């Protein structure tokens, strides 16, 4: 099975901060990676697919990069509505999710 | 517009079998490339993929839960059914279904989820 390790698992940041979340795969997955945002009590929402393609309607302050085994999700200027938990998911086989990164207000 | 909604019992007893139904609209599971997956999330924990079924009846399961899971589809009713046997309190979670397009596609959109509690 392919394992995904997200870091950090928790981060505290202020509005306007640049935030970067890393997702590492235990073996190469090309660009078969998606990022989701989840707010409390809600279903996950797709942000990015194919590692770097922004889903329609998602603000451009979100961006994704990487291929192979290392991927990043960047929020260029954190907004109040961005405080949430973020998950990566590999799409290559057996659809594993990372452990999540909770972004909280500093 | 694609929508999905999960339904099923909110409470099951240990050792019982859980049956969940995902009822969807806005797409057909007879269309090439289309799939529906199930994902769960224990309270306060991470997402866990469970199972996936495609338009051609190809089925995939999480290796760690494969022996307990069965996924089926009813194309005429626009439904996908997941059964999980031998339920345990650790299976308490919110269960989601989601739309997938293609062999390497992402999940979008998701249903609202349904909380299933396993307790005697």
Coordinates of N, CA and C in Angstrom, one line a residue:
Chain A
X1 N 0.8 -1.2 0.0 CA 0.0 0.0 0.0 C 0.9 1.2 0.0
X2 N 0.4 2.3 -0.7 CA 1.1 3.6 -0.7 C 0.6 4.4 0.5
X3 N 1.6 4.8 1.3 CA 1.3 5.6 2.5 C 1.5 7.1 2.2
X4 N 0.7 8.0 2.7 CA 0.9 9.4 2.6 C 1.1 10.0 4.0
X5 N 2.2 10.8 4.1 CA 2.5 11.5 5.3 C 2.4 13.0 5.1
X6 N 1.5 13.6 5.9 CA 1.3 15.0 5.8 C 2.1 15.7 6.9
X7 N 2.7 16.8 6.7 CA 3.3 17.6 7.7 C 3.1 19.1 7.4
X8 N 2.9 19.9 8.5 CA 2.7 19.4 9.9 C 1.3 18.9 10.0
X9 N 1.1 18.3 11.2 CA -0.3 17.8 11.4 C -1.2 18.9 12.0
X10 N -0.5 19.9 12.5 CA -1.2 21.1 13.0 C -0.4 22.3 12.8
X11 N -1.0 23.4 12.4 CA -0.3 24.7 12.3 C -1.2 25.8 12.7
X12 N -0.5 26.8 13.4 CA -1.2 28.0 13.8 C -0.7 29.1 13.0
X13 N -1.6 29.9 12.4 CA -1.2 31.0 11.5 C -2.1 32.1 11.6
X14 N -1.7 33.3 11.1 CA -2.5 34.5 11.2 C -3.0 34.8 9.8
X15 N -4.1 35.6 9.8 CA -4.6 36.0 8.5 C -3.6 36.8 7.7
X16 N -3.4 36.5 6.5 CA -2.4 37.1 5.6 C -1.1 36.3 5.5
X17 N -0.9 35.3 6.4 CA 0.3 34.5 6.3 C 0.3 33.6 5.1
X18 N 1.5 33.3 4.7 CA 1.7 32.3 3.6 C 1.9 30.9 4.3
X19 N 1.1 29.9 3.9 CA 1.1 28.6 4.6 C 1.4 27.5 3.5
X20 N 2.3 26.6 4.0 CA 2.7 25.5 3.1 C 2.5 24.2 3.9
X21 N 1.8 23.3 3.2 CA 1.6 21.9 3.8 C 2.2 20.9 2.8
X22 N 2.9 20.0 3.4 CA 3.6 19.0 2.6 C 3.0 17.6 2.7
X23 N 3.0 16.9 1.6 CA 2.5 15.5 1.6 C 3.5 14.6 0.9
X24 N 4.0 13.6 1.6 CA 5.0 12.7 1.1 C 4.4 11.3 0.9
X25 N 4.7 10.8 -0.3 CA 4.2 9.4 -0.6 C 5.3 8.4 -0.4
X26 N 4.9 7.2 0.0 CA 5.9 6.2 0.3 C 6.5 5.6 -0.9
X27 N 5.9 5.8 -2.1 CA 6.5 5.5 -3.4 C 5.9 6.4 -4.4
X28 N 6.5 6.5 -5.6 CA 6.2 7.5 -6.6 C 4.7 7.3 -7.1
X29 N 4.0 8.4 -7.2 CA 2.7 8.4 -7.7 C 2.5 9.4 -8.8
X30 N 3.6 9.7 -9.5 CA 3.5 10.7 -10.6 C 2.8 11.9 -10.1
X31 N 1.8 12.4 -10.8 CA 1.0 13.6 -10.3 C -0.4 13.2 -9.9
X32 N -0.6 11.9 -9.5 CA -1.9 11.5 -9.1 C -2.2 11.8 -7.7
X33 N -2.4 13.1 -7.4 CA -2.6 13.6 -6.1 C -3.7 14.7 -6.1
X34 N -4.5 14.6 -5.1 CA -5.6 15.6 -4.9 C -5.5 16.2 -3.5
X35 N -5.9 17.4 -3.3 CA -6.0 18.1 -2.0 C -7.5 18.5 -1.8
X36 N -7.9 18.3 -0.5 CA -9.2 18.6 -0.1 C -9.2 19.5 1.1
X37 N -10.2 20.3 1.3 CA -10.4 21.2 2.5 C -11.7 20.7 3.2
X38 N -11.6 20.5 4.5 CA -12.7 20.1 5.3 C -12.9 21.0 6.5
X39 N -14.1 21.5 6.6 CA -14.5 22.4 7.7 C -15.4 21.5 8.7
X40 N -15.4 21.9 10.0 CA -16.1 21.0 10.9 C -17.5 20.8 10.6
X41 N -17.9 19.5 10.6 CA -19.2 19.1 10.4 C -19.6 19.0 8.9
X42 N -18.7 19.3 8.0 CA -18.9 19.3 6.6 C -18.1 18.3 5.8
X43 N -18.6 17.9 4.6 CA -17.9 17.0 3.8 C -16.7 17.7 3.2
X44 N -15.6 16.9 2.9 CA -14.5 17.5 2.2 C -14.9 18.1 0.9
X45 N -14.1 19.1 0.5 CA -14.3 19.9 -0.7 C -13.0 19.8 -1.5
X46 N -13.1 19.4 -2.8 CA -11.9 19.4 -3.6 C -11.3 20.7 -3.9
X47 N -10.0 20.8 -3.7 CA -9.3 22.1 -4.0 C -8.5 22.0 -5.3
X48 N -7.7 20.9 -5.3 CA -6.6 20.7 -6.3 C -6.6 19.3 -6.8
X49 N -6.5 19.0 -8.1 CA -6.3 17.7 -8.6 C -5.1 17.6 -9.5
X50 N -4.7 16.4 -9.8 CA -3.5 16.2 -10.6 C -2.3 17.1 -10.1
X51 N -2.2 17.1 -8.8 CA -1.2 17.7 -8.0 C -1.1 19.3 -8.1
X52 N -1.5 19.9 -9.2 CA -1.4 21.3 -9.4 C -2.5 22.0 -10.1
X53 N -3.6 21.3 -10.4 CA -4.7 21.9 -11.2 C -5.8 22.4 -10.2
X54 N -6.0 23.7 -10.2 CA -7.0 24.3 -9.3 C -8.4 23.9 -9.8
X55 N -9.2 23.4 -8.9 CA -10.6 23.1 -9.2 C -11.4 24.4 -9.5
X56 N -12.3 24.3 -10.4 CA -13.1 25.5 -10.7 C -13.8 26.1 -9.5
X57 N -13.7 27.4 -9.4 CA -14.3 28.1 -8.2 C -13.4 28.2 -7.0
X58 N -12.3 27.6 -7.0 CA -11.4 27.7 -5.8 C -10.5 28.9 -6.0
X59 N -10.4 29.7 -4.9 CA -9.6 30.9 -5.0 C -8.2 30.7 -5.5
X60 N -7.6 31.6 -6.2 CA -6.3 31.5 -6.8 C -5.2 31.6 -5.7
X61 N -5.5 31.9 -4.5 CA -4.5 31.9 -3.4 C -4.1 30.5 -3.1
X62 N -4.8 29.5 -3.5 CA -4.5 28.1 -3.3 C -3.7 27.6 -4.5
X63 N -2.6 26.9 -4.2 CA -1.8 26.3 -5.3 C -1.2 25.0 -4.8
X64 N -1.0 24.1 -5.8 CA -0.3 22.9 -5.5 C 0.8 22.6 -6.4
X65 N 1.8 21.9 -5.9 CA 3.0 21.5 -6.7 C 3.5 20.2 -6.3
X66 N 4.4 19.7 -7.2 CA 5.1 18.4 -6.8 C 4.7 17.3 -7.8
X67 N 5.6 16.3 -7.7 CA 5.3 15.0 -8.5 C 6.2 14.0 -7.9
X68 N 5.8 12.7 -8.2 CA 6.6 11.6 -7.6 C 6.3 11.3 -6.2
X69 N 7.1 11.8 -5.3 CA 6.8 11.4 -3.8 C 6.6 12.7 -3.0
X70 N 6.9 13.8 -3.4 CA 6.7 15.0 -2.6 C 5.9 16.1 -3.2
X71 N 4.9 16.5 -2.4 CA 3.9 17.5 -2.9 C 3.6 18.5 -1.9
X72 N 3.2 19.7 -2.3 CA 2.9 20.8 -1.4 C 1.6 21.5 -1.8
X73 N 0.9 21.9 -0.8 CA -0.2 22.8 -0.9 C 0.2 24.1 -0.3
X74 N 0.0 25.2 -1.0 CA 0.3 26.5 -0.5 C -0.9 27.4 -0.6
X75 N -1.1 28.1 0.5 CA -2.1 29.2 0.6 C -1.3 30.5 0.7
X76 N -1.4 31.3 -0.4 CA -0.5 32.5 -0.5 C -0.7 33.6 0.6
X77 N -2.0 33.7 0.9 CA -2.4 34.7 1.9 C -3.6 34.2 2.6
X78 N -3.4 33.7 3.8 CA -4.5 33.0 4.6 C -5.6 33.9 4.9
X79 N -6.8 33.5 4.5 CA -8.0 34.2 4.8 C -8.8 33.6 5.9
X80 N -9.7 34.3 6.6 CA -10.5 33.7 7.7 C -11.2 32.4 7.4
X81 N -11.7 32.4 6.1 CA -12.5 31.2 5.7 C -11.6 30.0 5.4
X82 N -10.3 30.2 5.4 CA -9.3 29.1 5.1 C -9.0 28.2 6.4
X83 N -9.4 28.6 7.5 CA -9.1 27.9 8.7 C -9.9 26.6 8.7
X84 N -9.3 25.5 8.5 CA -9.9 24.2 8.2 C -8.9 23.1 8.3
X85 N -9.3 21.9 8.0 CA -8.3 20.8 7.9 C -8.1 20.4 6.5
X86 N -6.9 20.1 6.1 CA -6.6 19.8 4.7 C -6.0 18.4 4.6
X87 N -6.5 17.7 3.6 CA -6.1 16.3 3.3 C -5.5 16.2 1.9
X88 N -4.5 15.4 1.8 CA -4.0 15.0 0.5 C -4.6 13.5 0.2
X89 N -4.7 13.2 -1.0 CA -5.1 11.8 -1.4 C -4.4 11.4 -2.6
X90 N -3.9 10.2 -2.6 CA -3.2 9.7 -3.8 C -4.2 8.9 -4.6
X91 N -4.1 9.1 -5.9 CA -5.1 8.5 -6.8 C -4.6 7.4 -7.7
X92 N -3.4 6.9 -7.3 CA -2.7 6.0 -8.2 C -3.2 4.6 -7.9
X93 N -3.4 4.2 -6.7 CA -3.9 2.9 -6.3 C -4.4 2.9 -4.9
X94 N -5.5 2.3 -4.7 CA -6.1 2.2 -3.3 C -6.3 3.5 -2.6
X95 N -6.3 4.6 -3.3 CA -6.9 5.9 -2.9 C -6.6 6.3 -1.5
X96 N -5.4 6.2 -1.0 CA -5.1 6.6 0.4 C -5.2 8.1 0.6
X97 N -5.6 8.4 1.9 CA -5.5 9.8 2.3 C -4.4 10.0 3.3
X98 N -3.9 11.2 3.3 CA -2.9 11.6 4.3 C -3.7 11.8 5.7
X99 N -2.9 12.0 6.7 CA -3.4 12.1 8.0 C -4.1 13.5 8.4
X100 N -4.0 14.4 7.5 CA -4.6 15.7 7.7 C -3.7 16.8 8.3
X101 N -4.0 18.0 8.0 CA -3.3 19.2 8.6 C -4.4 20.2 9.0
X102 N -4.4 20.4 10.3 CA -5.4 21.3 10.8 C -4.8 22.7 10.9
X103 N -5.4 23.7 10.3 CA -4.9 25.1 10.2 C -5.8 25.9 11.2
X104 N -5.2 26.4 12.2 CA -5.9 27.2 13.2 C -5.4 28.6 13.3
X105 N -6.3 29.4 13.8 CA -6.0 30.9 14.0 C -5.0 31.1 15.1
X106 N -3.9 31.9 14.8 CA -2.9 32.2 15.8 C -3.4 33.3 16.7
Chain B
X1 N -26.1 19.3 -12.3 CA -25.5 19.4 -11.0 C -25.5 18.0 -10.4
X2 N -24.4 17.6 -9.9 CA -24.2 16.3 -9.3 C -24.5 16.4 -7.8
X3 N -25.3 15.5 -7.3 CA -25.6 15.4 -5.9 C -25.6 14.0 -5.4
X4 N -25.1 13.7 -4.2 CA -25.1 12.4 -3.6 C -25.6 12.5 -2.2
X5 N -26.3 11.5 -1.7 CA -26.8 11.5 -0.4 C -26.8 10.1 0.2
X6 N -26.2 10.0 1.4 CA -26.1 8.7 2.1 C -27.3 8.5 3.0
X7 N -27.7 7.2 3.1 CA -28.7 6.9 4.0 C -28.5 5.5 4.6
X8 N -29.0 5.3 5.8 CA -28.8 4.0 6.5 C -29.1 4.2 8.0
X9 N -28.8 3.2 8.7 CA -29.0 3.2 10.2 C -28.0 4.2 10.9
X10 N -28.5 4.8 11.9 CA -27.6 5.7 12.7 C -26.9 4.9 13.8
X11 N -27.5 3.8 14.2 CA -27.0 3.0 15.3 C -27.1 1.5 14.9
X12 N -25.9 0.8 15.1 CA -25.9 -0.6 14.9 C -25.2 -1.3 16.0
X13 N -25.5 -2.5 16.3 CA -24.9 -3.3 17.4 C -23.6 -4.0 16.9
X14 N -22.7 -4.2 17.9 CA -21.5 -5.0 17.5 C -21.9 -6.3 16.9
X15 N -21.1 -6.7 16.0 CA -21.3 -8.0 15.2 C -22.3 -7.9 14.1
X16 N -23.2 -6.8 14.1 CA -24.2 -6.7 13.1 C -23.5 -6.3 11.7
X17 N -24.3 -6.4 10.7 CA -23.9 -6.0 9.3 C -24.5 -4.6 9.0
X18 N -23.7 -3.7 8.6 CA -24.2 -2.3 8.2 C -24.4 -2.3 6.7
X19 N -25.6 -1.7 6.4 CA -25.9 -1.5 5.0 C -26.2 0.0 4.7
X20 N -25.4 0.6 3.9 CA -25.6 2.0 3.6 C -25.9 2.2 2.1
X21 N -26.7 3.1 1.8 CA -27.1 3.4 0.4 C -26.7 4.8 0.1
X22 N -26.1 5.0 -1.1 CA -25.8 6.3 -1.7 C -26.7 6.5 -2.9
X23 N -27.6 7.5 -2.8 CA -28.5 7.8 -3.8 C -28.0 9.1 -4.5
X24 N -27.8 9.0 -5.8 CA -27.2 10.2 -6.5 C -28.1 10.7 -7.7
X25 N -27.8 11.9 -8.1 CA -28.4 12.4 -9.3 C -27.4 13.3 -10.0
X26 N -27.7 13.6 -11.3 CA -26.8 14.4 -12.1 C -25.8 13.6 -12.9
X27 N -25.7 12.3 -12.8 CA -24.9 11.5 -13.6 C -25.4 10.1 -13.6
X28 N -24.9 9.3 -14.5 CA -25.3 7.9 -14.6 C -24.1 7.0 -14.4
X29 N -24.4 5.9 -13.6 CA -23.3 4.9 -13.4 C -23.2 3.9 -14.5
X30 N -23.9 4.2 -15.6 CA -23.7 3.4 -16.8 C -22.8 4.2 -17.9
X31 N -22.4 5.4 -17.5 CA -21.6 6.2 -18.4 C -20.1 5.8 -18.2
X32 N -19.4 5.5 -19.3 CA -18.0 5.1 -19.3 C -17.2 6.1 -18.4
X33 N -16.4 5.5 -17.5 CA -15.4 6.2 -16.7 C -16.0 6.7 -15.4
X34 N -17.2 6.5 -15.1 CA -17.8 7.0 -13.9 C -17.7 6.0 -12.8
X35 N -17.4 6.5 -11.6 CA -17.4 5.6 -10.4 C -18.0 6.3 -9.2
X36 N -18.3 5.5 -8.2 CA -18.8 6.0 -6.9 C -18.0 5.3 -5.8
X37 N -17.5 6.1 -4.9 CA -16.7 5.6 -3.8 C -17.3 5.8 -2.4
X38 N -16.8 5.1 -1.5 CA -17.2 5.2 -0.1 C -15.9 5.6 0.7
X39 N -16.1 6.5 1.6 CA -15.0 7.0 2.5 C -15.6 7.2 3.9
X40 N -14.8 6.9 4.9 CA -15.4 7.1 6.3 C -14.4 8.0 7.1
X41 N -14.9 8.5 8.2 CA -14.1 9.4 9.1 C -14.6 9.2 10.5
X42 N -13.8 8.5 11.3 CA -14.1 8.4 12.7 C -14.1 9.8 13.4
X43 N -14.8 10.0 14.4 CA -14.9 11.3 15.0 C -13.5 11.8 15.4
X44 N -13.1 13.0 14.9 CA -11.9 13.6 15.2 C -10.7 13.0 14.5
X45 N -10.9 12.1 13.6 CA -9.8 11.4 12.9 C -9.8 11.7 11.4
X46 N -8.8 11.1 10.7 CA -8.6 11.3 9.3 C -9.6 10.5 8.4
X47 N -9.6 10.9 7.2 CA -10.4 10.2 6.2 C -9.8 8.8 5.8
X48 N -10.7 7.9 5.6 CA -10.2 6.5 5.2 C -11.1 6.0 4.0
X49 N -10.4 5.7 2.9 CA -11.1 5.2 1.7 C -11.5 3.8 2.0
X50 N -12.8 3.4 1.6 CA -13.3 2.1 1.8 C -13.4 1.2 0.6
X51 N -14.2 1.8 -0.4 CA -14.5 1.0 -1.6 C -14.9 1.9 -2.7
X52 N -14.9 1.3 -3.9 CA -15.1 2.0 -5.2 C -15.8 1.1 -6.2
X53 N -16.8 1.6 -6.9 CA -17.4 0.8 -8.0 C -17.4 1.6 -9.2
X54 N -17.2 1.0 -10.4 CA -17.2 1.7 -11.6 C -18.4 1.3 -12.5
X55 N -18.5 2.1 -13.6 CA -19.6 1.9 -14.5 C -19.7 0.5 -15.1
X56 N -18.5 -0.1 -15.2 CA -18.4 -1.5 -15.8 C -18.5 -2.6 -14.7
X57 N -18.8 -2.2 -13.5 CA -19.0 -3.1 -12.4 C -17.6 -3.5 -11.8
X58 N -16.5 -2.9 -12.2 CA -15.2 -3.1 -11.6 C -15.3 -2.6 -10.2
X59 N -14.8 -3.4 -9.2 CA -14.9 -3.0 -7.8 C -13.5 -3.0 -7.2
X60 N -13.2 -2.1 -6.3 CA -12.0 -2.0 -5.6 C -12.3 -1.8 -4.1
X61 N -11.5 -2.4 -3.3 CA -11.7 -2.3 -1.8 C -10.4 -2.0 -1.1
X62 N -10.5 -1.3 0.0 CA -9.4 -1.1 0.9 C -8.8 -2.5 1.3
X63 N -7.5 -2.7 1.1 CA -7.0 -4.0 1.5 C -7.2 -4.4 3.0
X64 N -7.2 -3.4 3.8 CA -7.4 -3.7 5.3 C -8.8 -4.1 5.7
X65 N -9.8 -3.8 4.8 CA -11.2 -4.0 5.1 C -11.9 -4.9 4.1
X66 N -11.1 -5.4 3.1 CA -11.7 -6.1 2.0 C -12.6 -7.2 2.4
X67 N -12.2 -8.0 3.4 CA -12.9 -9.2 3.8 C -14.3 -8.8 4.4
X68 N -14.5 -7.6 4.8 CA -15.8 -7.2 5.4 C -16.7 -6.4 4.5
X69 N -16.2 -6.0 3.4 CA -16.9 -5.0 2.5 C -17.5 -5.6 1.3
X70 N -18.7 -5.2 0.9 CA -19.2 -5.5 -0.4 C -19.9 -4.2 -1.0
X71 N -19.5 -3.9 -2.2 CA -20.1 -2.7 -2.9 C -20.9 -3.2 -4.1
X72 N -22.1 -2.7 -4.3 CA -22.9 -3.0 -5.5 C -23.6 -1.8 -6.0
X73 N -24.1 -1.9 -7.2 CA -24.8 -0.7 -7.8 C -26.1 -1.1 -8.4
X74 N -27.0 -0.2 -8.4 CA -28.3 -0.4 -9.1 C -28.4 0.8 -10.0
X75 N -28.1 0.6 -11.2 CA -28.0 1.7 -12.2 C -29.4 2.3 -12.4
X76 N -30.4 1.5 -12.4 CA -31.8 2.0 -12.7 C -32.3 2.9 -11.6
X77 N -31.8 2.6 -10.4 CA -32.3 3.4 -9.2 C -31.3 4.5 -8.9
X78 N -30.2 4.6 -9.6 CA -29.1 5.6 -9.3 C -28.7 5.4 -7.8
X79 N -28.3 4.2 -7.5 CA -27.9 3.9 -6.1 C -26.7 3.0 -6.1
X80 N -25.9 3.2 -5.1 CA -24.8 2.4 -4.7 C -24.9 1.9 -3.3
X81 N -24.7 0.7 -3.0 CA -24.9 0.1 -1.7 C -23.6 -0.5 -1.2
X82 N -23.3 -0.1 0.0 CA -22.1 -0.7 0.7 C -22.5 -1.5 1.9
X83 N -22.1 -2.7 2.0 CA -22.3 -3.5 3.2 C -21.0 -3.7 3.9
X84 N -21.0 -3.7 5.2 CA -19.8 -3.9 6.1 C -20.3 -4.9 7.2
X85 N -19.6 -6.0 7.2 CA -20.0 -7.1 8.2 C -19.3 -6.9 9.5
X86 N -19.8 -7.6 10.5 CA -19.1 -7.7 11.8 C -18.7 -6.4 12.3
X87 N -19.6 -5.5 12.5 CA -19.3 -4.1 12.9 C -18.8 -4.1 14.4
X88 N -18.0 -3.2 14.6 CA -17.3 -3.0 15.9 C -17.4 -1.6 16.3
X89 N -17.3 -1.3 17.6 CA -17.3 0.2 18.0 C -16.2 1.0 17.3
X90 N -15.1 0.4 16.9 CA -14.1 1.2 16.2 C -14.6 1.6 14.8
X91 N -15.6 1.1 14.3 CA -16.2 1.4 13.0 C -17.2 2.6 13.1
X92 N -17.3 3.1 14.3 CA -18.1 4.4 14.5 C -17.5 5.5 13.7
X93 N -18.2 6.1 12.8 CA -17.7 7.1 11.9 C -18.8 7.8 11.1
X94 N -18.4 8.8 10.5 CA -19.3 9.4 9.4 C -18.9 8.8 8.1
X95 N -19.9 8.2 7.4 CA -19.6 7.5 6.2 C -20.1 8.4 5.0
X96 N -19.2 8.7 4.0 CA -19.5 9.5 2.9 C -19.4 8.7 1.6
X97 N -20.3 9.1 0.6 CA -20.1 8.6 -0.7 C -19.7 9.8 -1.6
X98 N -19.0 9.5 -2.7 CA -18.5 10.5 -3.6 C -18.4 10.1 -5.0
X99 N -18.5 11.0 -5.9 CA -18.4 10.8 -7.4 C -17.0 10.8 -7.8
X100 N -16.6 9.8 -8.7 CA -15.3 9.8 -9.2 C -15.4 9.6 -10.7
X101 N -14.5 10.3 -11.5 CA -14.5 10.2 -12.9 C -13.1 9.7 -13.4
X102 N -13.1 8.5 -13.9 CA -11.8 8.0 -14.5 C -11.0 7.2 -13.5
X103 N -10.1 6.4 -14.0 CA -9.3 5.5 -13.2 C -8.4 6.2 -12.2
X104 N -8.0 7.4 -12.5 CA -7.1 8.2 -11.7 C -7.8 9.4 -11.2
X105 N -9.1 9.4 -11.2 CA -9.8 10.7 -10.9 C -9.9 10.9 -9.4
X106 N -10.3 12.1 -9.1 CA -10.5 12.5 -7.7 C -11.9 12.4 -7.3
X107 N -12.2 12.6 -6.0 CA -13.6 12.5 -5.5 C -14.2 13.9 -5.6
X108 N -15.2 14.1 -6.3 CA -15.9 15.4 -6.4 C -17.2 15.2 -7.2
X109 N -18.4 15.6 -6.6 CA -18.5 16.1 -5.2 C -18.7 14.9 -4.2
X110 N -18.9 15.3 -3.0 CA -19.2 14.3 -1.9 C -20.6 14.5 -1.4
X111 N -21.1 13.4 -0.8 CA -22.4 13.5 -0.1 C -22.1 14.2 1.2
X112 N -23.2 14.5 1.9 CA -23.1 15.2 3.2 C -22.6 14.3 4.3
X113 N -22.7 13.0 4.1 CA -22.2 12.1 5.1 C -23.3 11.7 6.1
X114 N -23.1 10.5 6.6 CA -24.1 10.0 7.6 C -23.3 9.3 8.8
X115 N -23.6 9.7 10.0 CA -22.9 9.2 11.2 C -23.5 7.9 11.6
X116 N -22.6 6.9 11.7 CA -23.1 5.6 12.1 C -22.3 5.3 13.5
X117 N -23.1 5.0 14.5 CA -22.5 4.7 15.8 C -22.7 3.2 16.0
X118 N -21.6 2.5 16.5 CA -21.7 1.1 16.8 C -21.6 0.9 18.3
X119 N -22.7 0.5 18.9 CA -22.8 0.4 20.3 C -23.9 -0.6 20.7
X120 N -23.7 -1.3 21.8 CA -24.7 -2.3 22.3 C -25.7 -1.5 23.1

